[in-house]
Short mmCIF file of C-alpha atoms in Angstrom, two decimals:
data_model
loop_
_atom_site.label_atom_id
_atom_site.label_comp_id
_atom_site.label_asym_id
_atom_site.label_seq_id
_atom_site.Cartn_x
_atom_site.Cartn_y
_atom_site.Cartn_z
CA MET A 6 0.00 0.00 0.00
CA THR A 7 1.19 3.47 -0.70
CA ALA A 8 0.87 6.28 1.77
CA ALA A 9 -1.58 8.12 -0.44
CA ALA A 10 -4.11 5.32 -0.15
CA GLY A 11 -4.30 5.47 3.63
CA PRO A 12 -4.20 2.53 5.99
CA ALA A 13 -5.37 -0.82 4.71
CA THR A 14 -8.74 -2.12 5.82
CA ARG A 15 -9.78 -5.77 5.80
CA SER A 16 -12.95 -6.85 4.07
CA ASP A 17 -14.61 -9.96 2.78
CA PRO A 18 -12.64 -11.01 -0.33
CA GLU A 19 -15.82 -11.97 -2.14
CA ASN A 20 -18.32 -9.16 -1.78
CA GLY A 21 -16.76 -6.70 0.62
CA PRO A 22 -15.98 -3.15 -0.40
CA THR A 23 -12.76 -2.55 -2.32
CA ARG A 24 -10.14 0.21 -2.54
CA PRO A 25 -9.04 2.23 -5.53
CA PRO A 26 -8.71 0.53 -8.17
CA GLY A 27 -8.49 -3.10 -7.21
CA ASP A 28 -8.18 -3.06 -3.42
CA THR A 29 -10.58 -2.04 -0.63
CA ILE A 30 -12.44 1.23 -0.33
CA PRO A 31 -14.22 2.66 2.69
CA THR A 32 -17.59 1.08 3.42
CA ALA A 33 -20.73 2.68 2.04
CA GLY A 34 -21.54 5.93 3.75
CA THR A 35 -17.95 6.64 4.76
CA PRO A 36 -16.45 9.42 2.65
CA ALA A 37 -13.06 8.66 1.13
CA PRO A 38 -10.23 11.07 1.93
CA ALA A 39 -9.51 13.65 -0.74
CA SER A 40 -5.99 12.28 -1.26
CA ALA A 41 -7.39 8.77 -1.80
CA SER A 42 -9.88 10.12 -4.31
CA GLY A 43 -7.09 11.81 -6.27
CA HIS A 44 -5.01 8.66 -6.05
CA GLN A 45 -7.94 6.68 -7.39
CA ARG A 46 -8.41 9.00 -10.35
CA LEU A 47 -4.74 8.69 -11.28
CA GLY A 48 -4.98 4.91 -11.03
CA LEU A 49 -8.03 4.92 -13.30
CA ALA A 50 -6.21 7.14 -15.79
CA LEU A 51 -3.32 4.66 -15.89
CA ILE A 52 -5.70 1.76 -16.49
CA LEU A 53 -7.40 3.65 -19.31
CA VAL A 54 -4.12 4.54 -21.03
CA ALA A 55 -2.91 0.94 -20.91
CA SER A 56 -6.27 -0.32 -22.20
CA PHE A 57 -6.19 2.24 -25.00
CA MET A 58 -2.73 1.03 -26.02
CA VAL A 59 -3.66 -2.64 -26.42
CA VAL A 60 -6.92 -1.87 -28.28
CA LEU A 61 -5.12 0.64 -30.50
CA ASP A 62 -2.74 -2.06 -31.68
CA PHE A 63 -5.64 -4.08 -33.04
CA SER A 64 -6.20 -1.49 -35.77
CA ILE A 65 -3.09 0.70 -35.99
CA VAL A 66 -1.14 -1.94 -37.89
CA ASN A 67 -3.76 -2.15 -40.66
CA VAL A 68 -2.57 1.15 -42.11
CA ALA A 69 1.04 -0.05 -42.10
CA LEU A 70 0.50 -3.40 -43.86
CA SER A 71 1.29 -2.08 -47.34
CA SER A 72 4.58 -0.53 -46.16
CA ILE A 73 5.51 -3.69 -44.25
CA GLN A 74 4.83 -5.84 -47.32
CA HIS A 75 6.97 -3.60 -49.53
CA GLU A 76 9.95 -3.25 -47.18
CA LEU A 77 10.14 -6.88 -46.03
CA GLY A 78 9.27 -8.30 -49.44
CA ILE A 79 6.48 -10.64 -48.36
CA SER A 80 3.26 -11.65 -50.08
CA ALA A 81 -0.15 -10.13 -49.40
CA ALA A 82 -1.34 -13.41 -47.85
CA SER A 83 1.67 -13.56 -45.52
CA VAL A 84 1.46 -9.95 -44.39
CA GLN A 85 -2.09 -10.56 -43.15
CA TRP A 86 -0.57 -12.76 -40.45
CA VAL A 87 0.73 -9.58 -38.83
CA VAL A 88 -2.93 -8.89 -37.98
CA THR A 89 -4.11 -12.49 -37.59
CA ALA A 90 -1.37 -13.55 -35.15
CA TYR A 91 -2.32 -10.73 -32.76
CA ALA A 92 -6.04 -11.51 -33.05
CA ILE A 93 -5.59 -15.24 -32.34
CA THR A 94 -3.55 -14.90 -29.14
CA PHE A 95 -5.43 -11.82 -27.90
CA GLY A 96 -8.85 -13.43 -28.34
CA GLY A 97 -7.77 -16.93 -27.37
CA LEU A 98 -6.14 -16.11 -24.04
CA LEU A 99 -8.61 -13.58 -22.62
CA ILE A 100 -10.61 -15.97 -20.43
CA LEU A 101 -7.42 -17.57 -19.09
CA GLY A 102 -6.00 -14.10 -18.44
CA GLY A 103 -9.14 -13.02 -16.61
CA ARG A 104 -9.18 -16.01 -14.27
CA ALA A 105 -5.41 -15.83 -13.68
CA GLY A 106 -5.86 -12.23 -12.53
CA ASP A 107 -8.58 -13.29 -10.10
CA LEU A 108 -6.34 -15.95 -8.59
CA TYR A 109 -2.82 -14.52 -8.72
CA GLY A 110 -3.46 -10.79 -8.51
CA ARG A 111 -4.98 -8.37 -11.00
CA ARG A 112 -2.30 -5.72 -10.62
CA ARG A 113 0.39 -8.38 -10.97
CA LEU A 114 -1.13 -9.67 -14.20
CA PHE A 115 -1.72 -6.11 -15.45
CA MET A 116 1.96 -5.27 -15.00
CA ALA A 117 3.18 -8.58 -16.42
CA GLY A 118 1.00 -8.06 -19.48
CA ILE A 119 2.33 -4.55 -20.03
CA GLY A 120 5.90 -5.85 -19.73
CA VAL A 121 5.27 -8.60 -22.29
CA PHE A 122 3.43 -6.21 -24.62
CA THR A 123 6.19 -3.58 -24.45
CA ALA A 124 9.01 -6.07 -25.06
CA ALA A 125 7.14 -7.52 -28.05
CA SER A 126 6.55 -4.01 -29.43
CA LEU A 127 10.29 -3.35 -29.34
CA SER A 128 10.97 -6.66 -31.06
CA GLY A 129 8.38 -5.92 -33.75
CA GLY A 130 9.66 -2.41 -34.35
CA LEU A 131 13.21 -3.64 -34.87
CA ALA A 132 12.31 -6.74 -36.90
CA HIS A 133 13.92 -7.19 -40.33
CA ASP A 134 12.59 -10.71 -40.80
CA PRO A 135 8.90 -11.44 -41.48
CA LEU A 136 8.89 -14.43 -39.15
CA LEU A 137 10.27 -12.38 -36.26
CA LEU A 138 7.64 -9.70 -36.89
CA ILE A 139 4.81 -12.24 -36.85
CA LEU A 140 6.20 -13.89 -33.70
CA SER A 141 6.41 -10.46 -32.07
CA ARG A 142 2.76 -9.83 -32.88
CA THR A 143 1.87 -13.22 -31.42
CA VAL A 144 3.59 -12.32 -28.15
CA GLN A 145 1.99 -8.86 -28.24
CA GLY A 146 -1.41 -10.55 -28.33
CA CYS A 147 -0.45 -12.62 -25.27
CA GLY A 148 0.42 -9.43 -23.38
CA ALA A 149 -2.80 -7.75 -24.46
CA ALA A 150 -4.82 -10.76 -23.25
CA MET A 151 -3.28 -10.25 -19.81
CA VAL A 152 -3.82 -6.49 -19.69
CA ALA A 153 -7.42 -6.21 -20.96
CA PRO A 154 -9.30 -8.39 -18.41
CA ALA A 155 -7.05 -7.27 -15.56
CA ALA A 156 -7.75 -3.62 -16.39
CA LEU A 157 -11.52 -4.11 -16.47
CA SER A 158 -11.58 -6.13 -13.24
CA LEU A 159 -9.39 -3.57 -11.47
CA ILE A 160 -12.16 -1.07 -12.20
CA THR A 161 -15.10 -3.29 -11.24
CA THR A 162 -13.47 -4.44 -7.99
CA GLY A 163 -12.12 -0.97 -7.23
CA TYR A 164 -15.47 0.81 -7.39
CA PRO A 165 -18.63 -0.31 -5.58
CA GLU A 166 -21.57 -0.98 -7.85
CA GLY A 167 -23.36 2.29 -8.49
CA PRO A 168 -22.77 5.70 -10.13
CA ARG A 169 -19.00 5.77 -9.59
CA ARG A 170 -18.47 2.38 -11.20
CA THR A 171 -20.85 3.31 -14.02
CA ARG A 172 -18.86 6.49 -14.65
CA ALA A 173 -15.56 4.60 -14.67
CA LEU A 174 -16.94 1.94 -17.01
CA GLY A 175 -18.21 4.68 -19.30
CA LEU A 176 -14.66 5.98 -19.60
CA TYR A 177 -13.34 2.45 -20.14
CA GLY A 178 -15.90 1.77 -22.87
CA ALA A 179 -15.10 5.06 -24.57
CA THR A 180 -11.38 4.29 -24.42
CA ALA A 181 -11.90 0.94 -26.14
CA SER A 182 -14.13 2.45 -28.84
CA VAL A 183 -11.80 5.38 -29.46
CA GLY A 184 -8.85 2.99 -29.65
CA PHE A 185 -10.27 1.22 -32.70
CA VAL A 186 -10.80 4.52 -34.51
CA ALA A 187 -7.61 6.21 -33.30
CA GLY A 188 -5.58 3.35 -34.74
CA GLN A 189 -6.62 4.42 -38.24
CA VAL A 190 -5.71 8.08 -37.61
CA LEU A 191 -2.51 7.59 -35.62
CA GLY A 192 -1.36 4.80 -37.93
CA GLY A 193 -1.80 7.08 -40.93
CA VAL A 194 0.18 9.89 -39.27
CA LEU A 195 3.03 7.63 -38.17
CA VAL A 196 3.35 5.79 -41.48
CA GLU A 197 3.14 8.97 -43.55
CA PHE A 198 5.68 11.00 -41.55
CA PHE A 199 7.93 8.28 -40.12
CA SER A 200 7.79 4.57 -41.05
CA TRP A 201 5.78 1.46 -40.33
CA ARG A 202 8.17 0.65 -37.48
CA SER A 203 6.88 3.62 -35.53
CA VAL A 204 3.47 1.96 -35.05
CA PHE A 205 5.26 -0.56 -32.81
CA LEU A 206 7.89 1.67 -31.23
CA VAL A 207 5.30 4.23 -30.07
CA ASN A 208 4.15 1.69 -27.46
CA ILE A 209 7.50 1.56 -25.68
CA PRO A 210 7.50 4.88 -23.76
CA VAL A 211 3.85 4.33 -22.81
CA GLY A 212 4.55 0.81 -21.58
CA LEU A 213 7.62 1.81 -19.58
CA ALA A 214 5.77 4.69 -17.94
CA ALA A 215 2.89 2.37 -17.03
CA LEU A 216 5.31 -0.14 -15.45
CA LEU A 217 6.87 2.61 -13.34
CA LEU A 218 3.55 4.08 -12.20
CA ALA A 219 1.48 0.93 -11.62
CA PRO A 220 3.07 -0.03 -8.25
CA ARG A 221 2.46 3.51 -6.99
CA LEU A 222 -1.09 4.02 -8.28
CA LEU A 223 -2.70 0.57 -8.24
CA HIS A 224 -3.28 -1.73 -5.31
CA GLU A 225 -3.21 -5.50 -5.55
CA SER A 226 -6.56 -7.22 -5.87
CA ARG A 227 -7.18 -10.96 -5.76
CA LEU A 228 -9.40 -13.46 -4.04
CA SER A 229 -8.27 -15.87 -1.35
CA ARG A 230 -6.58 -18.87 -2.96
CA ALA A 231 -7.33 -21.23 -0.07
CA GLY A 232 -8.29 -24.50 -1.71
CA ARG A 233 -8.38 -22.90 -5.19
CA HIS A 234 -6.11 -23.31 -8.19
CA LEU A 235 -6.10 -22.50 -11.88
CA ASP A 236 -8.02 -25.10 -13.88
CA THR A 237 -5.28 -25.83 -16.43
CA VAL A 238 -7.31 -28.43 -18.36
CA GLY A 239 -10.27 -26.11 -18.75
CA ALA A 240 -7.94 -23.19 -19.58
CA THR A 241 -6.22 -25.20 -22.31
CA LEU A 242 -9.51 -26.30 -23.86
CA ILE A 243 -11.19 -22.89 -23.91
CA THR A 244 -8.03 -21.17 -25.15
CA GLY A 245 -7.73 -23.70 -27.96
CA ALA A 246 -11.41 -23.37 -28.83
CA VAL A 247 -11.36 -19.59 -29.07
CA ALA A 248 -7.99 -19.44 -30.86
CA ALA A 249 -9.16 -21.99 -33.46
CA LEU A 250 -12.38 -20.05 -33.99
CA VAL A 251 -10.54 -16.75 -34.46
CA PHE A 252 -8.14 -18.44 -36.89
CA ALA A 253 -11.01 -19.92 -38.91
CA VAL A 254 -12.79 -16.56 -39.12
CA SER A 255 -9.62 -14.71 -40.12
CA GLN A 256 -8.93 -17.25 -42.89
CA ALA A 257 -12.45 -17.19 -44.31
CA GLY A 258 -11.79 -14.11 -46.39
CA VAL A 259 -8.43 -15.48 -47.63
CA THR A 260 -9.08 -19.14 -48.48
CA GLY A 261 -12.88 -19.20 -48.72
CA VAL A 262 -15.55 -20.37 -46.30
CA GLY A 263 -15.59 -23.93 -47.63
CA SER A 264 -11.82 -24.46 -47.53
CA ALA A 265 -10.03 -26.90 -45.25
CA GLY A 266 -8.22 -23.94 -43.67
CA VAL A 267 -11.59 -22.80 -42.31
CA LEU A 268 -13.56 -26.02 -41.78
CA VAL A 269 -10.82 -27.91 -39.92
CA PRO A 270 -10.22 -25.25 -37.24
CA LEU A 271 -13.98 -24.73 -36.94
CA GLY A 272 -14.37 -28.45 -36.21
CA LEU A 273 -11.51 -28.38 -33.71
CA SER A 274 -13.06 -25.34 -32.01
CA ALA A 275 -16.42 -27.12 -31.69
CA LEU A 276 -14.80 -30.25 -30.25
CA ALA A 277 -12.75 -28.24 -27.76
CA THR A 278 -15.84 -26.30 -26.69
CA VAL A 279 -17.84 -29.48 -26.06
CA ALA A 280 -14.93 -31.00 -24.14
CA PHE A 281 -14.56 -27.80 -22.10
CA PHE A 282 -18.16 -27.85 -20.88
CA ALA A 283 -17.97 -31.58 -20.16
CA VAL A 284 -14.82 -31.11 -18.08
CA GLU A 285 -16.13 -28.04 -16.25
CA GLN A 286 -19.28 -29.86 -15.12
CA ARG A 287 -17.18 -32.41 -13.23
CA ARG A 288 -14.64 -30.11 -11.57
CA ALA A 289 -15.06 -28.87 -8.01
CA ASP A 290 -13.22 -25.64 -8.82
CA PRO A 291 -13.89 -24.98 -12.54
CA LEU A 292 -12.36 -22.23 -14.60
CA VAL A 293 -15.87 -20.92 -15.32
CA ARG A 294 -18.68 -21.75 -12.91
CA PRO A 295 -21.76 -22.89 -14.90
CA ALA A 296 -23.95 -20.64 -12.73
CA LEU A 297 -21.99 -17.61 -13.95
CA LEU A 298 -22.65 -18.49 -17.58
CA ARG A 299 -26.36 -18.67 -16.80
CA THR A 300 -26.35 -15.08 -15.57
CA ARG A 301 -28.72 -13.18 -17.88
CA GLY A 302 -26.69 -9.97 -17.70
CA LEU A 303 -23.44 -11.64 -18.73
CA ARG A 304 -25.11 -13.54 -21.57
CA SER A 305 -26.78 -10.41 -22.93
CA ALA A 306 -23.59 -8.34 -22.56
CA GLY A 307 -21.50 -10.99 -24.31
CA THR A 308 -23.93 -11.12 -27.23
CA LEU A 309 -24.02 -7.33 -27.53
CA MET A 310 -20.23 -7.05 -27.39
CA MET A 311 -19.83 -9.67 -30.10
CA LEU A 312 -22.27 -7.82 -32.39
CA LEU A 313 -20.57 -4.53 -31.58
CA GLY A 314 -17.17 -6.00 -32.43
CA LEU A 315 -18.56 -7.34 -35.71
CA TRP A 316 -19.87 -4.01 -36.96
CA ASN A 317 -16.94 -2.01 -35.57
CA GLY A 318 -14.14 -4.26 -36.83
CA GLY A 319 -15.66 -4.64 -40.28
CA GLU A 320 -16.66 -1.01 -40.68
CA MET A 321 -13.14 0.25 -39.98
CA LEU A 322 -11.61 -1.89 -42.72
CA VAL A 323 -14.31 -1.30 -45.33
CA LEU A 324 -14.45 2.46 -44.82
CA SER A 325 -10.66 2.77 -44.87
CA VAL A 326 -10.46 0.95 -48.23
CA TYR A 327 -13.45 2.87 -49.61
CA LEU A 328 -12.02 6.27 -48.74
CA GLN A 329 -8.65 5.45 -50.27
CA GLU A 330 -9.72 3.41 -53.32
CA VAL A 331 -13.01 5.07 -54.29
CA LEU A 332 -12.58 8.66 -53.05
CA ARG A 333 -8.78 8.56 -53.61
CA MET A 334 -7.85 9.91 -50.18
CA SER A 335 -4.47 9.45 -48.54
CA PRO A 336 -4.27 7.15 -45.48
CA LEU A 337 -4.00 10.21 -43.26
CA ALA A 338 -7.00 11.97 -44.86
CA ALA A 339 -9.04 8.76 -44.61
CA GLY A 340 -8.21 8.51 -40.93
CA LEU A 341 -9.28 12.10 -40.35
CA VAL A 342 -12.64 11.46 -42.03
CA ILE A 343 -13.26 8.57 -39.62
CA ALA A 344 -11.92 10.53 -36.62
CA PRO A 345 -15.30 12.12 -35.64
CA GLN A 346 -16.51 8.62 -34.81
CA GLY A 347 -13.84 8.37 -32.10
CA ILE A 348 -14.47 11.89 -30.81
CA VAL A 349 -18.19 11.23 -30.42
CA GLY A 350 -17.37 7.89 -28.80
CA LEU A 351 -15.20 9.64 -26.22
CA ALA A 352 -17.96 12.17 -25.48
CA THR A 353 -20.43 9.32 -25.09
CA GLY A 354 -18.21 7.68 -22.51
CA LEU A 355 -17.84 10.92 -20.60
CA LEU A 356 -21.59 11.54 -20.55
CA GLY A 357 -22.76 7.93 -20.43
CA ALA A 358 -23.11 7.76 -16.65
CA ARG A 359 -25.28 10.88 -16.63
CA LEU A 360 -27.45 9.48 -19.41
CA ALA A 361 -27.79 6.15 -17.61
CA ARG A 362 -28.80 7.95 -14.43
CA ARG A 363 -31.61 9.71 -16.29
CA VAL A 364 -33.05 6.90 -18.41
CA GLY A 365 -31.56 3.66 -17.05
CA ILE A 366 -28.81 1.47 -18.44
CA GLN A 367 -31.11 -0.77 -20.48
CA ARG A 368 -32.65 2.21 -22.29
CA VAL A 369 -29.12 3.43 -23.00
CA LEU A 370 -28.42 0.09 -24.69
CA VAL A 371 -31.57 0.36 -26.82
CA LEU A 372 -30.92 3.99 -27.75
CA THR A 373 -27.28 3.49 -28.72
CA ALA A 374 -27.92 0.30 -30.69
CA LEU A 375 -30.67 2.15 -32.60
CA ALA A 376 -28.25 5.01 -33.29
CA ALA A 377 -25.67 2.59 -34.72
CA THR A 378 -28.37 0.99 -36.89
CA ALA A 379 -29.43 4.39 -38.23
CA GLY A 380 -25.82 5.36 -38.92
CA PHE A 381 -25.16 2.23 -40.94
CA LEU A 382 -28.39 2.66 -42.90
CA VAL A 383 -27.21 6.13 -43.93
CA LEU A 384 -23.82 4.66 -44.89
CA THR A 385 -25.57 2.34 -47.34
CA GLN A 386 -25.82 5.50 -49.49
CA LEU A 387 -22.03 6.04 -49.74
CA PRO A 388 -21.26 8.33 -52.72
CA MET A 389 -19.76 6.81 -55.86
CA GLY A 390 -17.07 9.45 -56.13
CA GLY A 391 -16.07 13.02 -55.41
CA GLY A 392 -15.10 14.39 -52.01
CA TYR A 393 -16.52 14.20 -48.53
CA ARG A 394 -20.30 13.89 -48.64
CA PRO A 395 -23.05 14.17 -45.97
CA PRO A 396 -23.60 10.38 -45.74
CA LEU A 397 -20.12 10.05 -44.27
CA ALA A 398 -21.24 12.17 -41.31
CA ALA A 399 -23.15 9.06 -40.27
CA VAL A 400 -19.92 7.84 -38.62
CA VAL A 401 -20.98 10.17 -35.77
CA LEU A 402 -24.09 8.04 -35.17
CA VAL A 403 -22.02 4.87 -35.39
CA GLY A 404 -19.51 6.28 -32.91
CA PHE A 405 -22.27 7.13 -30.44
CA GLY A 406 -23.83 3.71 -30.86
CA THR A 407 -20.56 1.82 -30.54
CA ALA A 408 -19.29 3.56 -27.41
CA GLY A 409 -22.70 3.56 -25.74
CA THR A 410 -23.28 -0.12 -26.41
CA ALA A 411 -19.82 -0.99 -25.09
CA PHE A 412 -20.40 1.05 -21.95
CA GLY A 413 -23.87 -0.34 -21.28
CA SER A 414 -22.74 -3.91 -21.92
CA MET A 415 -19.91 -3.71 -19.40
CA VAL A 416 -22.18 -2.24 -16.73
CA THR A 417 -24.71 -5.01 -17.40
CA ALA A 418 -22.08 -7.77 -17.36
CA SER A 419 -20.48 -6.75 -14.05
CA ALA A 420 -23.73 -6.00 -12.17
CA GLY A 421 -24.46 -8.42 -9.35
CA VAL A 422 -21.28 -10.47 -9.91
CA ALA A 423 -19.09 -11.21 -6.89
CA ASP A 424 -15.58 -9.75 -6.86
CA ARG A 425 -14.04 -13.19 -7.16
CA ASP A 426 -15.41 -13.51 -10.74
CA GLN A 427 -14.85 -9.98 -12.03
CA GLY A 428 -11.61 -10.88 -13.80
CA LEU A 429 -13.37 -13.73 -15.56
CA VAL A 430 -16.22 -11.38 -16.53
CA GLY A 431 -13.62 -9.02 -17.99
CA GLY A 432 -12.17 -11.90 -20.00
CA VAL A 433 -15.57 -12.97 -21.33
CA VAL A 434 -16.60 -9.42 -22.30
CA ASN A 435 -13.31 -8.65 -24.04
CA MET A 436 -13.23 -12.06 -25.72
CA SER A 437 -16.74 -11.49 -27.11
CA ARG A 438 -15.68 -8.20 -28.62
CA GLN A 439 -12.49 -9.62 -30.12
CA LEU A 440 -14.35 -12.56 -31.62
CA GLY A 441 -16.85 -10.15 -33.12
CA ALA A 442 -14.08 -7.94 -34.48
CA ALA A 443 -12.37 -10.92 -36.11
CA LEU A 444 -15.68 -12.01 -37.63
CA GLY A 445 -16.48 -8.51 -38.86
CA ALA A 446 -13.00 -7.98 -40.31
CA ALA A 447 -13.51 -11.14 -42.38
CA LEU A 448 -17.24 -10.88 -43.15
CA LEU A 449 -17.83 -7.25 -44.18
CA PRO A 450 -14.89 -6.97 -46.62
CA ALA A 451 -15.89 -10.39 -48.05
CA ILE A 452 -19.43 -9.08 -48.67
CA ALA A 453 -18.02 -5.97 -50.36
CA ASP A 454 -15.74 -8.07 -52.60
CA ALA A 455 -18.50 -10.56 -53.47
CA VAL A 456 -20.91 -7.81 -54.57
CA ASP A 457 -18.20 -6.02 -56.57
CA ARG A 458 -17.50 -9.22 -58.52
CA THR A 459 -21.08 -9.36 -59.81
CA GLY A 460 -20.35 -6.89 -62.61
CA HIS A 461 -21.06 -3.56 -60.96
CA SER A 462 -19.03 -0.65 -62.25
CA SER A 463 -18.18 0.90 -58.91
CA MET A 464 -16.57 -0.46 -55.74
CA ALA A 465 -18.98 1.71 -53.77
CA VAL A 466 -21.79 -0.77 -54.50
CA GLY A 467 -19.93 -3.49 -52.60
CA ASP A 468 -19.09 -1.12 -49.78
CA ARG A 469 -22.76 -0.17 -49.49
CA ALA A 470 -23.66 -3.84 -49.16
CA ALA A 471 -21.08 -4.22 -46.38
CA MET A 472 -22.63 -1.26 -44.55
CA LEU A 473 -26.02 -2.95 -44.85
CA ALA A 474 -24.53 -5.99 -43.10
CA GLY A 475 -23.31 -3.64 -40.35
CA ALA A 476 -26.84 -2.26 -40.04
CA ALA A 477 -28.17 -5.83 -39.67
CA ALA A 478 -25.72 -6.51 -36.83
CA ALA A 479 -26.67 -3.27 -35.07
CA GLY A 480 -30.37 -4.00 -35.59
CA LEU A 481 -29.92 -7.42 -34.01
CA ALA A 482 -28.18 -5.72 -31.08
CA THR A 483 -31.23 -3.48 -30.71
CA LEU A 484 -33.46 -6.54 -30.41
CA VAL A 485 -31.13 -8.06 -27.79
CA ALA A 486 -31.19 -4.80 -25.84
CA LEU A 487 -35.00 -4.62 -26.02
CA ARG A 488 -35.31 -8.19 -24.77
CA THR A 489 -32.91 -7.43 -21.95
CA ARG A 490 -34.97 -4.40 -20.94
CA GLN A 491 -38.22 -6.37 -20.97
CA LYS A 492 -36.73 -9.00 -18.65
CA SER A 493 -35.00 -6.55 -16.34
CA ALA A 494 -38.07 -6.33 -14.12
CA HIS A 495 -37.70 -10.04 -13.35
CA THR A 496 -33.97 -9.90 -12.72
CA PRO A 497 -32.84 -9.93 -9.07
CA SER A 498 -31.54 -6.65 -7.77
CA THR A 499 -27.82 -6.09 -7.61
CA SER A 500 -27.71 -6.43 -3.88
CA GLU A 501 -29.77 -9.62 -4.00
CA ALA A 502 -27.63 -11.13 -6.70
CA THR A 503 -24.48 -10.29 -4.82
CA SER A 504 -25.74 -11.59 -1.52
CA LYS A 505 -26.76 -14.86 -3.12
CA ALA A 506 -23.40 -15.41 -4.77
CA PRO A 507 -21.96 -18.74 -3.59
CA GLU A 508 -18.95 -18.75 -1.35
CA PRO A 509 -15.61 -19.99 -2.71
CA ALA A 510 -14.84 -23.67 -2.45
#
C-alpha cells in the first residue's frame, strides 16, 4: 500500500468493499479522503491509457500493412498474419487471463502483461525478418490478453456498484471504442511522416511509464486462494477453442468459407468447446462456474459485445479501403474522415453515466444500438465518387452507438457479480468483442468483394452492401437490448444477486 491510499482495511474477499482501483475502499456511507480520491483518479487514468494502447494495436497496424509488405518483401497473404497472429492470441487467451488475474493478482497480471506487450513491441519495431515480426505480434497478443481483463476487473473491484463504477466503465468503454478509430488516424500519421516501425515503437515509452507508475497508483486485488487453483485443463480447452475459432474466421476471407483452412479449425473449435463444458461440469473448482454463464446480464452483454465487435471491426476496414480506393484519399485523410466517430465515442463515454442515471442502463443500450443501426443505414448511401459527402457524417451516429453499447454492456455484465469472478467477466466481455471484431473484419470486406465481382461498375456498391450488413448486426443488437430491458423487471436486484453469490470452495 502506498501512503496516499491510507491505511489498509480488511474486508470480505468476495463481496466486501474494495479500494481504488483493485483493493478495498471505505464502506458505504464513509467518505473517502480527498488524497485517496485523487489517487484513485490517477490509477483509473493509468488503467485507461494501458487499455487504449492494447486496443489501438488491433487497428493501428492495418494502415502499415502495405509498407511492411513492400519493405520486407512478403506476399499479401503472408502480411495478413501480422494482424491475424495478434487476433488469435489476444482473443484466445482472454478468459485464461481473466481467471489468472482473479487468482494470482490483478495488478500483478496487469503489469506482467504490459511488460510482455512492451518487449514484443520493441521486437516488432526492430524486426527485419517477417517471421520475427509475426512472432512479435503473437507475443503482443499474449500481453494484451493479460492487460485487458485485468484492467476491467481492477475497475469493477475498485469501485462499488453504483454511479462511480458506471462512470468509470463509461470511460473504459469510450477508451476501447476510441482505440479502434484512433488506430486508423494515428497509424496514418506515423506511417506517412515516419515509417511502419513507428506503429510498434510508439508503445514503448507508454509501456515503460505504465510499469513505473502501476506499483504507486494501483493496489493488488485478488481473491483468497485457499483451496483454489487454476483449472489448467479447462484453460487449455477454452483457449484452444477460441484461438481456433478466431483463426477460422480470419482465414475465411483469404481461403474461402468452404476451404479446409476454415472447416478444420472450426471443427476443432467445436470439439474443444464441447470438451470444455464436459470437463467443467465435473470439476469442483472450474475455470468458469456454470452458474456464472447462466447469468442473464453476462449472456446479454457478451452477445451485444460480439455484435458490436462485428460491426466495428468490419466497418473500420471497409471504410478505410473505400475512402482510399473510391474517393482517392491518402491514409491520413481517410483517418481524419473517420476521426469524428472516435471523438463522439469519447464524449459518449464521458456523458454515459449521466445518461444512464436519467433513463436507465437498459434504455441506454436500446438507444445506442438504434443510433448505430441508423448510422449504418445512412452509410448504405455512400457516394460513388467526389469528395466528402453528408452520408459520411453518419460515422458520428455509429460512434455514439458503438461507445454507448460498449459502456452499457460492461455495466450489465459486471452488475451483481461477486468480486471473485470480475476478472473472468472481464475476460468474457473482451473475448466477445475480439471474436466479433475478427468475424467482422472477415465478413464485411468479403461481402463488399463478393458484390463487386457481380459486374457492378463501382466499388462503392460493394461497400454499401457491407454497410447494410453492419446495419443488420446493429439491428440485431437493438433486439437483444429490447429483450434485456423487458426482462430486467424479473432480474434480481444487484444487492440480491451479490448476496446470493456462492462462497468460494
